[in-house]
Short mmCIF file of C-alpha atoms in Angstrom, two decimals:
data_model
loop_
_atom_site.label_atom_id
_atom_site.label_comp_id
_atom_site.label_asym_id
_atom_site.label_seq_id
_atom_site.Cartn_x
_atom_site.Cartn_y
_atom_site.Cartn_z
CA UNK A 1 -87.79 153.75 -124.95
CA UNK A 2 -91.32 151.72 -125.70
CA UNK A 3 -93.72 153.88 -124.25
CA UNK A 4 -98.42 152.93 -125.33
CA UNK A 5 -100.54 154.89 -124.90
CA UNK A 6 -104.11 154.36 -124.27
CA UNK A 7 -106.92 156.75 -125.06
CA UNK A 8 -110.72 156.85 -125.79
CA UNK A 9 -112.20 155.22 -122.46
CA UNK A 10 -114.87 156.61 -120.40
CA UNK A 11 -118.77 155.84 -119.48
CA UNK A 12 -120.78 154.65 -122.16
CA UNK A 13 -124.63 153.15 -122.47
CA UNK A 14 -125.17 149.77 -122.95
CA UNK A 15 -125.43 148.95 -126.63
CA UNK A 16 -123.76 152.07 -127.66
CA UNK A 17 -120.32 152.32 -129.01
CA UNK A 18 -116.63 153.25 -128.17
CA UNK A 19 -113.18 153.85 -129.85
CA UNK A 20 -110.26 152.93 -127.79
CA UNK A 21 -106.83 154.00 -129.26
CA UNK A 22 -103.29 153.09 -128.80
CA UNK A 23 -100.30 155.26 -129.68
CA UNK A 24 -96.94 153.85 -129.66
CA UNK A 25 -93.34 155.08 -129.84
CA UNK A 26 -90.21 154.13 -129.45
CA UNK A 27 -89.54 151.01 -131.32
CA UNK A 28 -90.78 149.70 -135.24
CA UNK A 29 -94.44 149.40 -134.59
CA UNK A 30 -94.82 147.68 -138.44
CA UNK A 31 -92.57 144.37 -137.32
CA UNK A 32 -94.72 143.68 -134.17
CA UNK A 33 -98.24 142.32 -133.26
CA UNK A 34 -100.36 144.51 -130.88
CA UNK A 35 -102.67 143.27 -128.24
CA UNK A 36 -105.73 144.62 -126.76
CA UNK A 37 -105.89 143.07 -122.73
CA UNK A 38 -109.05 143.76 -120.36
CA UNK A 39 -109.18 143.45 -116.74
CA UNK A 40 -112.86 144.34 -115.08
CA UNK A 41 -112.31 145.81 -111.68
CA UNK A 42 -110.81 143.38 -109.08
CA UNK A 43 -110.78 140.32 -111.82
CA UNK A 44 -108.44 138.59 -113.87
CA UNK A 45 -106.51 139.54 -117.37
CA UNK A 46 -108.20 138.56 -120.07
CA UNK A 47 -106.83 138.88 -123.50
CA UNK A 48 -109.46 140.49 -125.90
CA UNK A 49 -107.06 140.72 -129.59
CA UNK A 50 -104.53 140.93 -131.67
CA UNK A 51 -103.30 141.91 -134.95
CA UNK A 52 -100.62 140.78 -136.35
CA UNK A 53 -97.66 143.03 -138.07
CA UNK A 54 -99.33 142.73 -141.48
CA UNK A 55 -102.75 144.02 -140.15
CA UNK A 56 -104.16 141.64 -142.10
CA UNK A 57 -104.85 138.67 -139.47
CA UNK A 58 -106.73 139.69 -136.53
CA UNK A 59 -107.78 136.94 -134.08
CA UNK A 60 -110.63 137.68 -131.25
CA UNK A 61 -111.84 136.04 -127.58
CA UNK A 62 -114.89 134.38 -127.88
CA UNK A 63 -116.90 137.42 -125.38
CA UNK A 64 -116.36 140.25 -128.12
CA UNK A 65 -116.38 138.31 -130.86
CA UNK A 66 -118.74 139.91 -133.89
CA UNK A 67 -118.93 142.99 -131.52
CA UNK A 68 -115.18 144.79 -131.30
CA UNK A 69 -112.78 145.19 -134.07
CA UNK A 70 -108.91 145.61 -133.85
CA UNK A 71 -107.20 147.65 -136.70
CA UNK A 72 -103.79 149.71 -136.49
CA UNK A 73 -102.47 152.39 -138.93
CA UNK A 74 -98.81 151.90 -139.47
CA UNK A 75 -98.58 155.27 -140.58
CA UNK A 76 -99.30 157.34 -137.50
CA UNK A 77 -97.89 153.67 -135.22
CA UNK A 78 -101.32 153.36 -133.95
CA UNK A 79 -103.64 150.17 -133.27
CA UNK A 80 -107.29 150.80 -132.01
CA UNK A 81 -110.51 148.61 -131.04
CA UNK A 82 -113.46 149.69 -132.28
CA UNK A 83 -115.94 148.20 -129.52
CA UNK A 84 -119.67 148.25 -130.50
CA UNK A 85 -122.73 146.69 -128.68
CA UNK A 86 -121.09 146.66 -124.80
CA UNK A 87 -122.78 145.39 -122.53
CA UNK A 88 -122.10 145.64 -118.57
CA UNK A 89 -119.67 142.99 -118.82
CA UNK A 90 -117.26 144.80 -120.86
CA UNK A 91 -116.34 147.39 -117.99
CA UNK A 92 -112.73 147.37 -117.24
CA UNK A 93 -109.67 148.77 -117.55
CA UNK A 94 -108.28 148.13 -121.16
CA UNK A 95 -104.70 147.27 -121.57
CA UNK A 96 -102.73 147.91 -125.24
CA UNK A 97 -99.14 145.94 -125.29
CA UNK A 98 -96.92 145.23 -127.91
CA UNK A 99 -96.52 141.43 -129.12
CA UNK A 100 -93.18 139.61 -128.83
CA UNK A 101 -92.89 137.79 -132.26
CA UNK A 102 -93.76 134.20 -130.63
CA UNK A 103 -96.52 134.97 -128.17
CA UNK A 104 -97.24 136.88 -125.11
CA UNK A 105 -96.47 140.89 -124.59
CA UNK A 106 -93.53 142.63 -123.58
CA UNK A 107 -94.55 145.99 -123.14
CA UNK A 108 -97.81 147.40 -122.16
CA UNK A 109 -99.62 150.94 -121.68
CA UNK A 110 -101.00 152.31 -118.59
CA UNK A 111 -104.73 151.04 -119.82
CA UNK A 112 -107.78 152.99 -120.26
CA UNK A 113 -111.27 152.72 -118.14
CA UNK A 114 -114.43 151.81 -120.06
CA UNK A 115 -117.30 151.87 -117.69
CA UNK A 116 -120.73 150.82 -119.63
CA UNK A 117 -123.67 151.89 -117.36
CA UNK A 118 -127.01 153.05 -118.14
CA UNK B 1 -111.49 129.69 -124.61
CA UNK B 2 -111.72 128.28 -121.15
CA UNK B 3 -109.11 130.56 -118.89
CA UNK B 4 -105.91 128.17 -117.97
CA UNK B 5 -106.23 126.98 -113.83
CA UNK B 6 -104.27 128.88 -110.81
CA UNK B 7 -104.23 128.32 -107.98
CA UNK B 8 -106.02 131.33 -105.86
CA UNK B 9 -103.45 132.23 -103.44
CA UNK B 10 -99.42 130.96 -102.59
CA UNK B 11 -97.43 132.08 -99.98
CA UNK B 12 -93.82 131.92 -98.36
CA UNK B 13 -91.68 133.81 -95.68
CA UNK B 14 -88.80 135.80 -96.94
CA UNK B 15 -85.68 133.65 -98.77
CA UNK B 16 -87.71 130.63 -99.23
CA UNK B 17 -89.16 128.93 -102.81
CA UNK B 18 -92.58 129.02 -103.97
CA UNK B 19 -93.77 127.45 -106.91
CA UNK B 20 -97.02 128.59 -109.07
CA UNK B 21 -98.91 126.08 -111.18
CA UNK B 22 -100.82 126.91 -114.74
CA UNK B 23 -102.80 123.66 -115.87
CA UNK B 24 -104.19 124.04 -119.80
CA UNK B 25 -104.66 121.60 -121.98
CA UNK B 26 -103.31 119.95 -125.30
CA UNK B 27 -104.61 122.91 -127.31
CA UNK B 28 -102.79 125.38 -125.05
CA UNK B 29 -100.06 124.51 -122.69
CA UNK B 30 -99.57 121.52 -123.54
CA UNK B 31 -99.22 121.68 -127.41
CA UNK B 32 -96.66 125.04 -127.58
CA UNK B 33 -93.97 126.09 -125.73
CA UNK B 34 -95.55 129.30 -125.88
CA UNK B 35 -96.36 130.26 -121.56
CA UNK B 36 -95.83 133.40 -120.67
CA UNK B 37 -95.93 134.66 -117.05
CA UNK B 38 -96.45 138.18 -115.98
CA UNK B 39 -96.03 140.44 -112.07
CA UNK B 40 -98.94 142.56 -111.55
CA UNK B 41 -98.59 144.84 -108.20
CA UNK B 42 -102.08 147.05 -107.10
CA UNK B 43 -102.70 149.59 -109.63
CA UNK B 44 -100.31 149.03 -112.59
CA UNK B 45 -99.68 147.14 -115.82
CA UNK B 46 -98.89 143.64 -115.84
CA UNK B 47 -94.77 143.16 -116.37
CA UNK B 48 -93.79 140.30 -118.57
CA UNK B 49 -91.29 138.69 -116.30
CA UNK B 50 -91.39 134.72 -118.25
CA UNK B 51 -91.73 134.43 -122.07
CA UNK B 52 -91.46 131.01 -124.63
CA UNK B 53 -91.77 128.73 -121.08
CA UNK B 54 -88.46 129.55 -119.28
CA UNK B 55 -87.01 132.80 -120.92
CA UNK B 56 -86.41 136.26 -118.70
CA UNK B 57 -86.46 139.23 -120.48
CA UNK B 58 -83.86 141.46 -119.84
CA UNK B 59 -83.96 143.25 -116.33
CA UNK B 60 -85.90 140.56 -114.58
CA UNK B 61 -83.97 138.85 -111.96
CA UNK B 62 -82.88 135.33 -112.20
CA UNK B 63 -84.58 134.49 -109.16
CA UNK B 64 -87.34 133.83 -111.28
CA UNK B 65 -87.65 130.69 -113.77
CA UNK B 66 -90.09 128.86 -115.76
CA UNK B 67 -90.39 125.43 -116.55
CA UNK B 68 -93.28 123.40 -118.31
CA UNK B 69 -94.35 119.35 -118.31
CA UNK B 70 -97.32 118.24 -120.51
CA UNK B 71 -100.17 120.45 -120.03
CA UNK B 72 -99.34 122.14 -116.89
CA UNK B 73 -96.21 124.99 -116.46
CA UNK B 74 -94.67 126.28 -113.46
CA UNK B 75 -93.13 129.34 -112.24
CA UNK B 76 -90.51 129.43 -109.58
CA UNK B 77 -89.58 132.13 -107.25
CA UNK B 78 -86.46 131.45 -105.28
CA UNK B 79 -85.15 134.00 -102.32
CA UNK B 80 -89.10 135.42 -102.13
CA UNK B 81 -88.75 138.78 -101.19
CA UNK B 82 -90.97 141.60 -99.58
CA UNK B 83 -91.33 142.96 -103.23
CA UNK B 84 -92.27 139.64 -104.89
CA UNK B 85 -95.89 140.56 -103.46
CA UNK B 86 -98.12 141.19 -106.49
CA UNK B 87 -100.98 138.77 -108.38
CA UNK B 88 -99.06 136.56 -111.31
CA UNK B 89 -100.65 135.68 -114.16
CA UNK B 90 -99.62 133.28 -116.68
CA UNK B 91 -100.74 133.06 -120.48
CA UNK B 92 -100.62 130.52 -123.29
CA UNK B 93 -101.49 130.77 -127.28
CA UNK B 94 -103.57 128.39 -128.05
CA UNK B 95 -104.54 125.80 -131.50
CA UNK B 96 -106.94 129.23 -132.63
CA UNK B 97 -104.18 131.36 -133.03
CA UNK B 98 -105.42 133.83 -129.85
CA UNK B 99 -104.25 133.75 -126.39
CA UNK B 100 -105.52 132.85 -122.91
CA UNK B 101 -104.83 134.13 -119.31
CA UNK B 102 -104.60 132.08 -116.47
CA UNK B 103 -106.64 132.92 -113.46
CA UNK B 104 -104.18 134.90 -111.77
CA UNK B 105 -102.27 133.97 -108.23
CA UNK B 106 -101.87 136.03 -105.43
CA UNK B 107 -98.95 136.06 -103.78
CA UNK B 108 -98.17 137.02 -99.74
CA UNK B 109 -94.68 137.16 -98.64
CA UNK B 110 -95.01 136.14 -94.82
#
């Protein structure tokens, strides 16, 4: 069965820097796009990225644009966001889910807690 | 990347219809039949219950259905039961190749 798996979040300093990882199993990870989707406590989603299957186009929301990075590693079926420069804006808990070849997600982790406070 | 419009809150009694609204614009909603609409209870993931406008993934009862008209797209629940009480959230791609989230409906079975 698909099963993500979140790791990497925890309290961090604003301006500082944090790793988030995804590890997935259970399906091809190299046909499908992966999505990174926040939601700060008691808000809305709000989709951060995604890179496609290729790993080659990556597309960003306008908040963490310049400031987080998606990658993945085929290899070892992981996709991570490299998130540097947060602010207090970017608490929340962050969601991993695998793209369905058109748009939207079909299966998502558990999500991870970043909490940037000084 | 404006966030497409919800309305805050719906709500029915049990066995009736309810109908959520998503309003975007041409460079969302309205220019790909590409809505998504996802169940969120307290606590837990989102679950993808519409995909490509009107499609239900396997496992997701047909008492849900989408449906889409220029730049706004619905979601119906018929037969609302108890456990139909969660926040929905519907999502679009959009003309930049990313995504946006709607934001987010609650939903109170009465």
């Amino acid at each position: 069965q698909v099963q993500l798996v979140e790791s990497g979040g925890g309290v961090v300093q604003p301006g500082r820097s944090l790793r988030l990882s995804c590890a997935a199993s259970g399906f091809t990870f190299s046909t499908y796009g992966m999505h990174w989707v926040r939601q700060a406590p008691g808000k809305g989603l709000e989709w951060v990225s995604v890179v496609w299957s290729d790993g080659i186009h990556k597309y960003y929301a306008d908040s963490v644009k310049g400031r987080f990075t998606i990658s993945r590693d085929n290899s070892k079926n992981t996709v991570n966001l490299q998130m540097n420069s947060l602010r207090g804006e970017d608490t929340a808990v962050y969601y991993c889910a695998r793209g369905l070849p058109t748009a939207g997600s079909d299966y998502w982790g558990q999500g991870t807690l970043v909490t940037v406070s000084s | 990347q404006s966030a497409l419009t919800q309305p805050a809150s719906v709500s029915g009694s049990p066995g009736q219809s309810i109908t959520i609204s998503c309003t975007g614009t041409r460079s969302d909603v309205g220019g790909y039949n590409y809505v998504s609409w996802y169940q969120q209870h307290p606590g837990k993931a989102p679950k993808l219950m519409i995909y490509d406008v009107s499609n239900r993934p396997s496992g997701v009862s047909n008492r849900f259905s989408g449906s889409k008209s220029g730049n706004t797209a619905s979601l119906t629940i018929s037969g609302l039961q108890a456990e139909d009480e969660a926040d929905y959230y519907c999502s679009s791609y959009t003309s930049s190749s990313t995504s946006v989230f709607g934001t987010g409906t609650k939903v109170t079975v009465l």
